[in-house]
Coordinates of C-alpha atoms in Angstrom, one line a residue:
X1 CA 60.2 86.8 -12.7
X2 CA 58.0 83.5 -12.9
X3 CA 57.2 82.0 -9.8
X4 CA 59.1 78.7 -9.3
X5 CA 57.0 75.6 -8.8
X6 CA 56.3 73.9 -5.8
X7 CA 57.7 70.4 -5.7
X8 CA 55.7 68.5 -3.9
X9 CA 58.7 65.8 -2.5
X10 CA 61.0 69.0 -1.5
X11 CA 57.8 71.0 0.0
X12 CA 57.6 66.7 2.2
X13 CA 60.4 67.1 2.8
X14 CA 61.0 71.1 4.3
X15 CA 57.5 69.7 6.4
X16 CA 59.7 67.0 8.1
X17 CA 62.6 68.6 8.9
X18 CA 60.2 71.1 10.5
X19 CA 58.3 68.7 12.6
X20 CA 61.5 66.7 13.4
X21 CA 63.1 70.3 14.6
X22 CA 60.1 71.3 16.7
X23 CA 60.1 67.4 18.4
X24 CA 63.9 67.7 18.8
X25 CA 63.5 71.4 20.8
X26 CA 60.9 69.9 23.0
X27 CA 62.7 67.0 24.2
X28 CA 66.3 68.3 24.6
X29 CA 66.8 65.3 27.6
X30 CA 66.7 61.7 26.3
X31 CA 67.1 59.4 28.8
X32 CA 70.2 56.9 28.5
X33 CA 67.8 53.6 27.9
X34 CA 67.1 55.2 24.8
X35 CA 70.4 55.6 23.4
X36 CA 71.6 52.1 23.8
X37 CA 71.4 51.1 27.4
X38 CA 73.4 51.9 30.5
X39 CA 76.3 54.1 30.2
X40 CA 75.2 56.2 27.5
X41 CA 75.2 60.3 27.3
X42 CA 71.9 62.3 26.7
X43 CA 72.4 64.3 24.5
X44 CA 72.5 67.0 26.7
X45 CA 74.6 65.1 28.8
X46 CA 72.6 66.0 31.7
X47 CA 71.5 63.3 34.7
X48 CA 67.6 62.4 35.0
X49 CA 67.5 61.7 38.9
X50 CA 64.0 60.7 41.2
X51 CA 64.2 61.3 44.7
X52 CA 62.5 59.1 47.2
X53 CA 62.0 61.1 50.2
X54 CA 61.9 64.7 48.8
X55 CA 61.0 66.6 52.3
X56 CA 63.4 67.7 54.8
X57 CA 67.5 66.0 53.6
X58 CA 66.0 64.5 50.5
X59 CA 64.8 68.3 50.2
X60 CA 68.9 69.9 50.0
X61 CA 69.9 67.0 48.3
X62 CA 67.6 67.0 45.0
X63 CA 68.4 70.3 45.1
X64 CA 72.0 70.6 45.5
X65 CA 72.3 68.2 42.8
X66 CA 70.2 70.4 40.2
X67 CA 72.6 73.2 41.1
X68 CA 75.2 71.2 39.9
X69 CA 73.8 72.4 36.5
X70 CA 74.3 68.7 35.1
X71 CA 70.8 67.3 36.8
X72 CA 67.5 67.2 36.5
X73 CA 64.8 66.0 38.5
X74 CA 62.7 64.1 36.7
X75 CA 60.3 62.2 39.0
X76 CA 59.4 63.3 42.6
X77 CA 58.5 60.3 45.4
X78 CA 57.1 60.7 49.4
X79 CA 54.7 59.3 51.6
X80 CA 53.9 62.8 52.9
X81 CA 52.6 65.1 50.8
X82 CA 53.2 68.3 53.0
X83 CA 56.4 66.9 53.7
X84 CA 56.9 67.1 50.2
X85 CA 55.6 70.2 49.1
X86 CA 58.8 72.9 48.8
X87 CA 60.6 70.0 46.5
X88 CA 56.7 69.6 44.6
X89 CA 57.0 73.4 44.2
X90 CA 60.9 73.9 43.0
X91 CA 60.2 70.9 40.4
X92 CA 57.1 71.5 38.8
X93 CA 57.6 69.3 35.9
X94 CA 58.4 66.5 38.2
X95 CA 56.0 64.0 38.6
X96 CA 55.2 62.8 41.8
X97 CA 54.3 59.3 43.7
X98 CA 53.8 58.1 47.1
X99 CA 54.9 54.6 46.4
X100 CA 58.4 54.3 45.5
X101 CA 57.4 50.9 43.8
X102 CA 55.1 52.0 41.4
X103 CA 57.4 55.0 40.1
X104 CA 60.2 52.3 39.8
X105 CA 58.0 50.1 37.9
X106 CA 56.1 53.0 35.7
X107 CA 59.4 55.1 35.3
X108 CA 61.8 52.8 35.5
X109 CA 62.8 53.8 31.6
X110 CA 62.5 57.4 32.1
X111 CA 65.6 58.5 34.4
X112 CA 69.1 57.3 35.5
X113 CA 69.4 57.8 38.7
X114 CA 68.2 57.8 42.3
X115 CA 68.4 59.6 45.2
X116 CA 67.1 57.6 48.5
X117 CA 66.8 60.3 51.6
X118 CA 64.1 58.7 53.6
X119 CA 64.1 57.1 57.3
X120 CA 66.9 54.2 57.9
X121 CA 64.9 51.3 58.2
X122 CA 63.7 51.8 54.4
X123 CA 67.2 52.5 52.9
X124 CA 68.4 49.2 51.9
X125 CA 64.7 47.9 50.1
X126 CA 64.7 51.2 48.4
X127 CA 68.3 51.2 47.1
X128 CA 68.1 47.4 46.2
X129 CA 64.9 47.7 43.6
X130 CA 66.8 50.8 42.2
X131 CA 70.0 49.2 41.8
X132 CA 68.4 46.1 39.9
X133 CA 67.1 48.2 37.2
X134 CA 70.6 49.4 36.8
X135 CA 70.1 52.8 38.2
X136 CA 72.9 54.9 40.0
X137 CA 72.1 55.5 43.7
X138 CA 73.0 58.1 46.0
X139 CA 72.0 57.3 49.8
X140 CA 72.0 59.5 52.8
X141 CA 73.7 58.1 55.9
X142 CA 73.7 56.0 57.5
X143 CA 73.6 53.8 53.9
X144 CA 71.3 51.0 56.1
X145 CA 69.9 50.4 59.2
X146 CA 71.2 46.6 59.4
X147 CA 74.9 44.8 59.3
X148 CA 73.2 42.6 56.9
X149 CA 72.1 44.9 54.6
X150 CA 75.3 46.8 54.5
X151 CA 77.1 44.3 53.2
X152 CA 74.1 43.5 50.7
X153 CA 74.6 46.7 49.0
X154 CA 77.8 47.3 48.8
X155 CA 77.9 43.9 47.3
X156 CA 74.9 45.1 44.9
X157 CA 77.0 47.7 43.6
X158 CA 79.7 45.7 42.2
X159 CA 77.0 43.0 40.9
X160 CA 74.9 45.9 39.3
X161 CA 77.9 48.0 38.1
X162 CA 76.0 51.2 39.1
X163 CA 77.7 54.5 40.8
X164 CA 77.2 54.8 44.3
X165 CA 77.2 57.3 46.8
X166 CA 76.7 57.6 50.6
X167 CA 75.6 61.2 52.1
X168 CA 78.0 61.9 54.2
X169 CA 79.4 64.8 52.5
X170 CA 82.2 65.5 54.7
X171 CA 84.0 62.6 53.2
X172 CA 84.4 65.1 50.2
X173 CA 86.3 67.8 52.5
X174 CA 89.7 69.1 51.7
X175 CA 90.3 68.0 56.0
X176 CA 90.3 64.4 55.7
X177 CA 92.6 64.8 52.8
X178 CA 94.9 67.3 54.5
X179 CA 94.8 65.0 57.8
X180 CA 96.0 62.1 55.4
X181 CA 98.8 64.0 54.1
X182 CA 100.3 65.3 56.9
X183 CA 99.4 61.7 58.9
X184 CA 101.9 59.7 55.9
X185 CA 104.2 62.5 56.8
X186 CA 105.0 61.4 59.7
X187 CA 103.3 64.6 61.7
X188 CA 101.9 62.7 64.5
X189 CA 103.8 59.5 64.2
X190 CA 101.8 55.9 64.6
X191 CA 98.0 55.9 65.3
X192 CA 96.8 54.0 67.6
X193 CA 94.1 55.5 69.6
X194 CA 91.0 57.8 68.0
X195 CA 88.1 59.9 70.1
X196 CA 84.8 60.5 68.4
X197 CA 82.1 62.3 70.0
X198 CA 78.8 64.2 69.4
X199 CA 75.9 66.3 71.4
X200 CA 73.7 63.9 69.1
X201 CA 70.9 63.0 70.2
X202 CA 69.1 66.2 69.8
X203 CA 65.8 64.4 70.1
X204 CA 64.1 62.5 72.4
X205 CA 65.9 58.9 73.7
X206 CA 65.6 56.6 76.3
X207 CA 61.8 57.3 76.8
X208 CA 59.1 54.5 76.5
X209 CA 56.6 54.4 73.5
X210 CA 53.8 56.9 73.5
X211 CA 50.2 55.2 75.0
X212 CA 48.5 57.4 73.3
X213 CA 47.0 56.6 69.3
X214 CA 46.7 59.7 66.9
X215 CA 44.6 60.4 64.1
X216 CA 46.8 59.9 60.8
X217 CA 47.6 62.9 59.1
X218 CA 45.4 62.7 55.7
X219 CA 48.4 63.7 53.7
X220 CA 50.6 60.9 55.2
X221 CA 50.9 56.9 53.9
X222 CA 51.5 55.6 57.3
X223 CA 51.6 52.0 55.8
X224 CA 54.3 52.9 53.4
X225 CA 56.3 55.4 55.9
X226 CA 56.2 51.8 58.2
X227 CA 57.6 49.7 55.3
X228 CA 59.8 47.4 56.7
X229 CA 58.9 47.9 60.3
X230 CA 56.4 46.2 62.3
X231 CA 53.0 47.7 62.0
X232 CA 52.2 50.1 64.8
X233 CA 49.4 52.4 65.2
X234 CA 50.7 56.3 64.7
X235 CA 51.8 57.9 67.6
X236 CA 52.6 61.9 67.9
X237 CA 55.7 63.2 66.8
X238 CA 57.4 60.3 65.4
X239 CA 57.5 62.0 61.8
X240 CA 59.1 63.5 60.7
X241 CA 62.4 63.8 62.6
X242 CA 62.1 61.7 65.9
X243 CA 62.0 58.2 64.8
X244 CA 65.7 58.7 64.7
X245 CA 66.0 57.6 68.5
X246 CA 63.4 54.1 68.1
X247 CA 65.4 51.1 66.7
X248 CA 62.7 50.0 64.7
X249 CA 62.9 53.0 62.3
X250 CA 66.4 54.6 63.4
X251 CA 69.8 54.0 64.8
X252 CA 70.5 56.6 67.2
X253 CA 73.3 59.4 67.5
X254 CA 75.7 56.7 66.0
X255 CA 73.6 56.5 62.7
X256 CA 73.2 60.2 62.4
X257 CA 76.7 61.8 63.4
X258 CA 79.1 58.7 63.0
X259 CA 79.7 58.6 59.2
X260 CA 80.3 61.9 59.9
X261 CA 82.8 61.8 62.5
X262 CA 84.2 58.6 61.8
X263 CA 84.8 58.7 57.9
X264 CA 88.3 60.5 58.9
X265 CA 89.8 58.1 60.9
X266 CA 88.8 55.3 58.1
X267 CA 90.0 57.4 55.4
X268 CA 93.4 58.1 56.8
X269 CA 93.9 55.1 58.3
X270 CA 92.4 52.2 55.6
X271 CA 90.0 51.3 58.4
X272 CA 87.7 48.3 57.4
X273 CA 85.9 45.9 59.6
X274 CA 86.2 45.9 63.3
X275 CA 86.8 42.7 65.2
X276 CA 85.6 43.6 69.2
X277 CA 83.2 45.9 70.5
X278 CA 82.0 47.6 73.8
X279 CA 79.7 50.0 75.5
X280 CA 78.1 51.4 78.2
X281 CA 74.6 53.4 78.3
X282 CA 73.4 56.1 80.0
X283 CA 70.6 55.4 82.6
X284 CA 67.0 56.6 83.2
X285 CA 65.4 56.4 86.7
X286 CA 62.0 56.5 87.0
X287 CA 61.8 56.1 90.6
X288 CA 64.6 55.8 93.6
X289 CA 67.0 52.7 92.7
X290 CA 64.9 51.9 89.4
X291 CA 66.2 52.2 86.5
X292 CA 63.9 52.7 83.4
X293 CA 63.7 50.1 80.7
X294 CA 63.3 51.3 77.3
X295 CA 64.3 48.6 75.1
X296 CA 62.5 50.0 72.3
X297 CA 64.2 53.3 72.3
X298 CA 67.9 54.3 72.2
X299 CA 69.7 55.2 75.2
X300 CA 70.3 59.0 75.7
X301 CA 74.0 58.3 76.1
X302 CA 76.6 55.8 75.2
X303 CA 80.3 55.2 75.3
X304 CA 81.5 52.9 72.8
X305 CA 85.1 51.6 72.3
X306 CA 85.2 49.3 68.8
X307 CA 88.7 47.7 68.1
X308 CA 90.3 47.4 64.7
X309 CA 92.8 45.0 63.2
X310 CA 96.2 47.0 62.3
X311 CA 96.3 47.9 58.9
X312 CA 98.9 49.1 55.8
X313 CA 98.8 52.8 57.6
X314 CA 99.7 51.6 61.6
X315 CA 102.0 49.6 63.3
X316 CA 99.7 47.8 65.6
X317 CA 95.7 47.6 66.5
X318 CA 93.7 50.7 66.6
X319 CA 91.0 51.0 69.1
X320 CA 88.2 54.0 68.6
X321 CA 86.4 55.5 71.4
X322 CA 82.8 56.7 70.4
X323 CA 80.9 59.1 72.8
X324 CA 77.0 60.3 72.4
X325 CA 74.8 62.3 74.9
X326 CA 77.3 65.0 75.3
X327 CA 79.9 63.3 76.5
X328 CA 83.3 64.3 75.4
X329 CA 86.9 62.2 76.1
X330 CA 89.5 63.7 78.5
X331 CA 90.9 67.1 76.9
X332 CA 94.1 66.5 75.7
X333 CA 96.9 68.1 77.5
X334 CA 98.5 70.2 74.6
X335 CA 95.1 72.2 74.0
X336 CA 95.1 75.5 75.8
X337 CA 92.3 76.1 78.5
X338 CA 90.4 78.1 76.8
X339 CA 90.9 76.5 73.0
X340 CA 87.5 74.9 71.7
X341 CA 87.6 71.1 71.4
X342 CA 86.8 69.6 68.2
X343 CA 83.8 72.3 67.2
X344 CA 82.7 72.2 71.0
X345 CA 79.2 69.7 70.3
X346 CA 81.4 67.0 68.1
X347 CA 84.4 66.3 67.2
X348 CA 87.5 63.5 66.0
X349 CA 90.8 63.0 67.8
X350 CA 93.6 61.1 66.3
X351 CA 96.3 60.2 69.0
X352 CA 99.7 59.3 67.6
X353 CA 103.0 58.1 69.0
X354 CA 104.3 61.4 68.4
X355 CA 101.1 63.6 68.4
X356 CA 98.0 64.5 68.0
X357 CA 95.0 65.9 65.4
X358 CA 92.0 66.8 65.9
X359 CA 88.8 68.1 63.6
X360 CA 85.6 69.3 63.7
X361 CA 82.1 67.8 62.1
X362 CA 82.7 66.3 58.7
X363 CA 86.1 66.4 59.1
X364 CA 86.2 70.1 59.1
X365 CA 89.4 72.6 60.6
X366 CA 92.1 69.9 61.1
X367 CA 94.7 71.0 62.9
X368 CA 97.6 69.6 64.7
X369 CA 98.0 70.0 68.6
X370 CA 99.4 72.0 70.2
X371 CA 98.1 75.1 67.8
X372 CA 101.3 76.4 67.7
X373 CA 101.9 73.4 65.4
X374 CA 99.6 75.0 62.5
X375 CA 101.7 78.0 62.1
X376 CA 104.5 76.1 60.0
X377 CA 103.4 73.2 58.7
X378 CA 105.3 72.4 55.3
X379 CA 103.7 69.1 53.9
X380 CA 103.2 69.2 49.8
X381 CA 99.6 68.0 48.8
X382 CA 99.6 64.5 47.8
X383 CA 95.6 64.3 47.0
X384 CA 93.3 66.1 44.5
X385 CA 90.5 68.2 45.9
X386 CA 87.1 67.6 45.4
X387 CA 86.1 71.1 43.9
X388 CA 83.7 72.9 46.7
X389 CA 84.4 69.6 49.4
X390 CA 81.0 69.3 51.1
X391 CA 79.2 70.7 48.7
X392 CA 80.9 69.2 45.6
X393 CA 80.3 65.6 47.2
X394 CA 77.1 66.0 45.4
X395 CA 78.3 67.4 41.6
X396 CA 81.3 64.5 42.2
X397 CA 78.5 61.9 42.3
X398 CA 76.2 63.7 39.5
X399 CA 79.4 63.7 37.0
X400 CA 80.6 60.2 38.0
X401 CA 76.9 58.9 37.0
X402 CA 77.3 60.6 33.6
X403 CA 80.8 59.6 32.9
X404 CA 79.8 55.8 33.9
X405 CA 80.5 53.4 36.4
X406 CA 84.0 52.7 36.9
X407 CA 85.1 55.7 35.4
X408 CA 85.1 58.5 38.2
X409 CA 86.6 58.2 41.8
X410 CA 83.8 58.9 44.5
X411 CA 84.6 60.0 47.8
X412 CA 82.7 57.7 49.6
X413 CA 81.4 54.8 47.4
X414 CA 79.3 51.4 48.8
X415 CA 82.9 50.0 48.5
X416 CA 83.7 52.4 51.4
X417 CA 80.5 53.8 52.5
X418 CA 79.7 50.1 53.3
X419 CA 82.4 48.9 55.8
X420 CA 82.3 52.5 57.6
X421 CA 78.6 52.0 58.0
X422 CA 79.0 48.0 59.2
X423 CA 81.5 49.6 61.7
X424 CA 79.0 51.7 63.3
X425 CA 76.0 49.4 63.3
X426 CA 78.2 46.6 65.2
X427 CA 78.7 49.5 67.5
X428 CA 75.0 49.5 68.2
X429 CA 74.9 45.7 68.7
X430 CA 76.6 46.5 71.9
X431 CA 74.5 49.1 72.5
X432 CA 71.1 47.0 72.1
X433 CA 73.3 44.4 73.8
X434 CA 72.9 46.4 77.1
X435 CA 69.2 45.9 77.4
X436 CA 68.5 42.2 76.5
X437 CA 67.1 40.0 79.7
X438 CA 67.2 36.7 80.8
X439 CA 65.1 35.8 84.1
X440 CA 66.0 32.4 86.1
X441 CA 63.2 30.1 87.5
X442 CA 62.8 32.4 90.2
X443 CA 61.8 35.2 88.0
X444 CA 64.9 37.7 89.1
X445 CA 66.3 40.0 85.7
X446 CA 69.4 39.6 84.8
X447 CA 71.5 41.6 81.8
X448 CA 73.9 39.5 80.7
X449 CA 75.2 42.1 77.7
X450 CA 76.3 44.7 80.2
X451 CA 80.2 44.6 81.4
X452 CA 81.1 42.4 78.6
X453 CA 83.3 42.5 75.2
X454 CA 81.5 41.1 71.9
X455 CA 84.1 39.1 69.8
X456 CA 82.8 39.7 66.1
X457 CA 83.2 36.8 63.3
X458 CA 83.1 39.3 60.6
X459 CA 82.7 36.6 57.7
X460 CA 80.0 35.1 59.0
X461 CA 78.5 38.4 60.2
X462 CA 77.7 37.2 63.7
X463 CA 78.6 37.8 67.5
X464 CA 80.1 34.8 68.7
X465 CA 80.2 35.2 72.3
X466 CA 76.5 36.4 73.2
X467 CA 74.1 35.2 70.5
X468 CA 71.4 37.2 71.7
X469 CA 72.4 40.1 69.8
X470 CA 72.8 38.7 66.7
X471 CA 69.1 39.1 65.6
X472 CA 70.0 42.8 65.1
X473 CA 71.8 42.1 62.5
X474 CA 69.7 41.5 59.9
X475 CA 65.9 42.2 61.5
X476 CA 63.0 40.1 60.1
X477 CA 60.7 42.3 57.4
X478 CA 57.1 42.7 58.1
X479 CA 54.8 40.4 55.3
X480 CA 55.1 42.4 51.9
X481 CA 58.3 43.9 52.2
X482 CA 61.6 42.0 51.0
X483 CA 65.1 42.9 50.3
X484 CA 65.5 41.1 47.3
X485 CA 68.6 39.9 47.0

């Protein structure tokens, strides 16, 4: 049989679609600027996220959303590199900064979405510059470590028309949902009155700042971990985990546990802005009839008591009771002696005209009181699951990003994730309140923020009875650092 002859166009040709296959296998994930802008599938409709802050939370969270099976993780960004190393190691391919600023501006074109897990003072800058180059965020709790830049984001995320998240999981739980239904079912009648409360702080609080400089870790940016913060030389066990309780970098057992505790109560009950707040601290002595002062630190206990405007779901004002430090509210007199309160370390009360409810951390085991109550309850579910609650919060944020903004519901969006979070930092204006001095021309101390009620002008985002506390809601940045907005 003669051979056939090579045609040199076809034999181009079979060569192209070759190459074209082999280029096409080796870059299966095309990130959505290259299809046509925001909004747009891959091709293999799959989610490029970079984490900033990859140790420790930001660790679970890049990798519960890869286990989604709908994520990768493109790009990998910390300040400490040991802190970093178990995410370095599950994500090979990922490459890795320090400075969240140059992978923004080198990457910016090369993934969709971010995920922000590092210290509270650094949330909102962070979020901000991602948001602006119209990426999706998802942001642990508590979303910021100001009022002011609460309200800045949540407002960011209607301007930039970009899916949002806050990490506080338990807001995708079947309880809060559950608690809803049986709350519009009349179960426990009219809310009025709600307990919150937490063994939180587990570190240290209401100590003064350490004397004593330490060498920098070699493997640690201290300049960038500081960000926002004044400069201060490194001290000993501030990172990774104890800044949490110093109000220049944290925002104390009401920043770590209350979007926890609290996203319940504003979930079942449309809770938005409050409109008073109060507190009292817990005291240390350093000597007989002294009391410490730690203004630098948060308090190692606090009672709270916020008030909120009545809303569409109660009859009247609602007033919530937060308590830190270990302190727990009066047990209520339809839970049996031996019955656990809440989870025993933390739990949410909900006290009704005709009853009560209580659950544990992120809204977990609701249950009606007295016990007995759970035994027949007949209330027809009214709201969709989010598949695998907790754990789903992060695959419901993952598919939401794909789908494209606007067309998902999120369980706790900068639309809600916002107000809960202003909530709780006005709470800690009281807080701070506590500590401020005034001294008279005779020198003699005086704290005129203790014993008193802080009226809120939530327009204007101010105190309006003791201005001394407004300058903690929205801090001054050091030089270099700005929010941008």
């Amino acid at each position: 049989m003669e051979e056939m002859k090579k045609d040199p166009q076809t034999s181009s040709r079979r060569s192209f679609l070759k190459t074209t296959a082999i280029a096409a296998s080796a870059f299966m994930i095309v990130p959505r600027h290259v299809l046509g802008g925001r909004g747009f599938l891959a091709p293999s409709d799959r989610l490029l996220i970079a984490g900033i802050g990859v140790g420790g939370k930001g660790e679970s969270d890049i990798a519960a959303f890869y286990k989604s099976g709908k994520a990768d993780i493109a790009f990998l960004c910390d300040v400490h590199d040991s802190r970093a190393a178990k995410s370095v190691k599950a994500f090979p391919k990922a490459k890795y900064y320090k400075d969240y600023r140059e992978m923004l501006d080198k990457e910016a074109k090369n993934f969709d979405a971010v995920s922000i897990s590092t210290p509270d003072h650094n949330h909102a800058i962070q979020a901000v510059a991602a948001m602006q180059l119209g990426k999706h965020v998802y942001v642990q709790k508590p979303l910021t470590h100001d009022i002011y830049e609460a309200r800045m984001l949540t407002a960011a995320a209607d301007k930039y028309k970009v899916v949002t998240q806050m990490g506080n999981q338990g807001a995708s739980n079947d309880g809060p949902r559950q608690m809803k239904e049986w709350y519009e079912a009349g179960l426990i009648g009219d809310v009025h009155t709600i307990y919150a409360w937490t063994d939180r702080p587990v570190w240290p609080q209401g100590i003064p700042w350490s004397a004593n400089k330490a060498q920098v870790p070699a493997d640690l940016a201290w300049d960038l971990w500081l960000g926002t913060a004044p400069y201060k030389d490194y001290v000993e066990k501030l990172v990774p985990f104890n800044w949490r309780g110093w109000w220049d970098y944290g925002t104390g057992a009401l920043g770590d546990m209350g979007c926890h505790l609290l996203e319940a109560p504003f979930s079942v009950l449309n809770l938005k802005y409050a409109t008073e707040v109060q507190a009292s601290v817990g005291s240390v002595y350093v000597d007989e009839f002294k009391r410490g002062y730690f203004p630098d630190s948060c308090p190692p206990s606090s009672h709270v008591t916020l008030k909120f405007p009545k809303t569409n779901k109660t009859k009247g004002d609602i007033v919530v009771h937060w308590m830190d430090g270990g302190i727990q509210p009066e047990r209520p007199e339809e839970l049996g002696a031996n019955d656990v309160f809440g989870d025993g370390g933390n739990g949410t009360l909900f006290v009704g005209t005709k009853g009560k409810m209580m659950s544990s951390t992120y809204g977990r085991n609701p249950r009606l009181l007295p016990l007995s109550r759970n035994e027949n309850i007949k209330v027809a579910q009214k709201y969709a699951r989010v598949p695998d609650g907790e754990k789903g919060h992060y695959n419901q944020w993952v598919e939401a990003c794909i789908a494209g903004y606007g067309k998902k519901e999120l369980s706790s969006p900068f639309s809600i994730a916002g107000p809960l979070t202003e909530s709780l930092l006005m709470a800690n204006l009281a807080i701070r309140g506590t500590d401020v001095q005034r001294k008279n021309q005779e020198g003699k101390i005086s704290y005129p923020g203790r014993n008193i009620k802080l009226l809120w002008d939530n327009a204007n985002m101010r105190i309006t009875n003791f201005d001394d506390v407004n300058q903690f809601v929205k801090r001054e940045y050091r030089n270099g650092w700005s929010l941008g907005v």
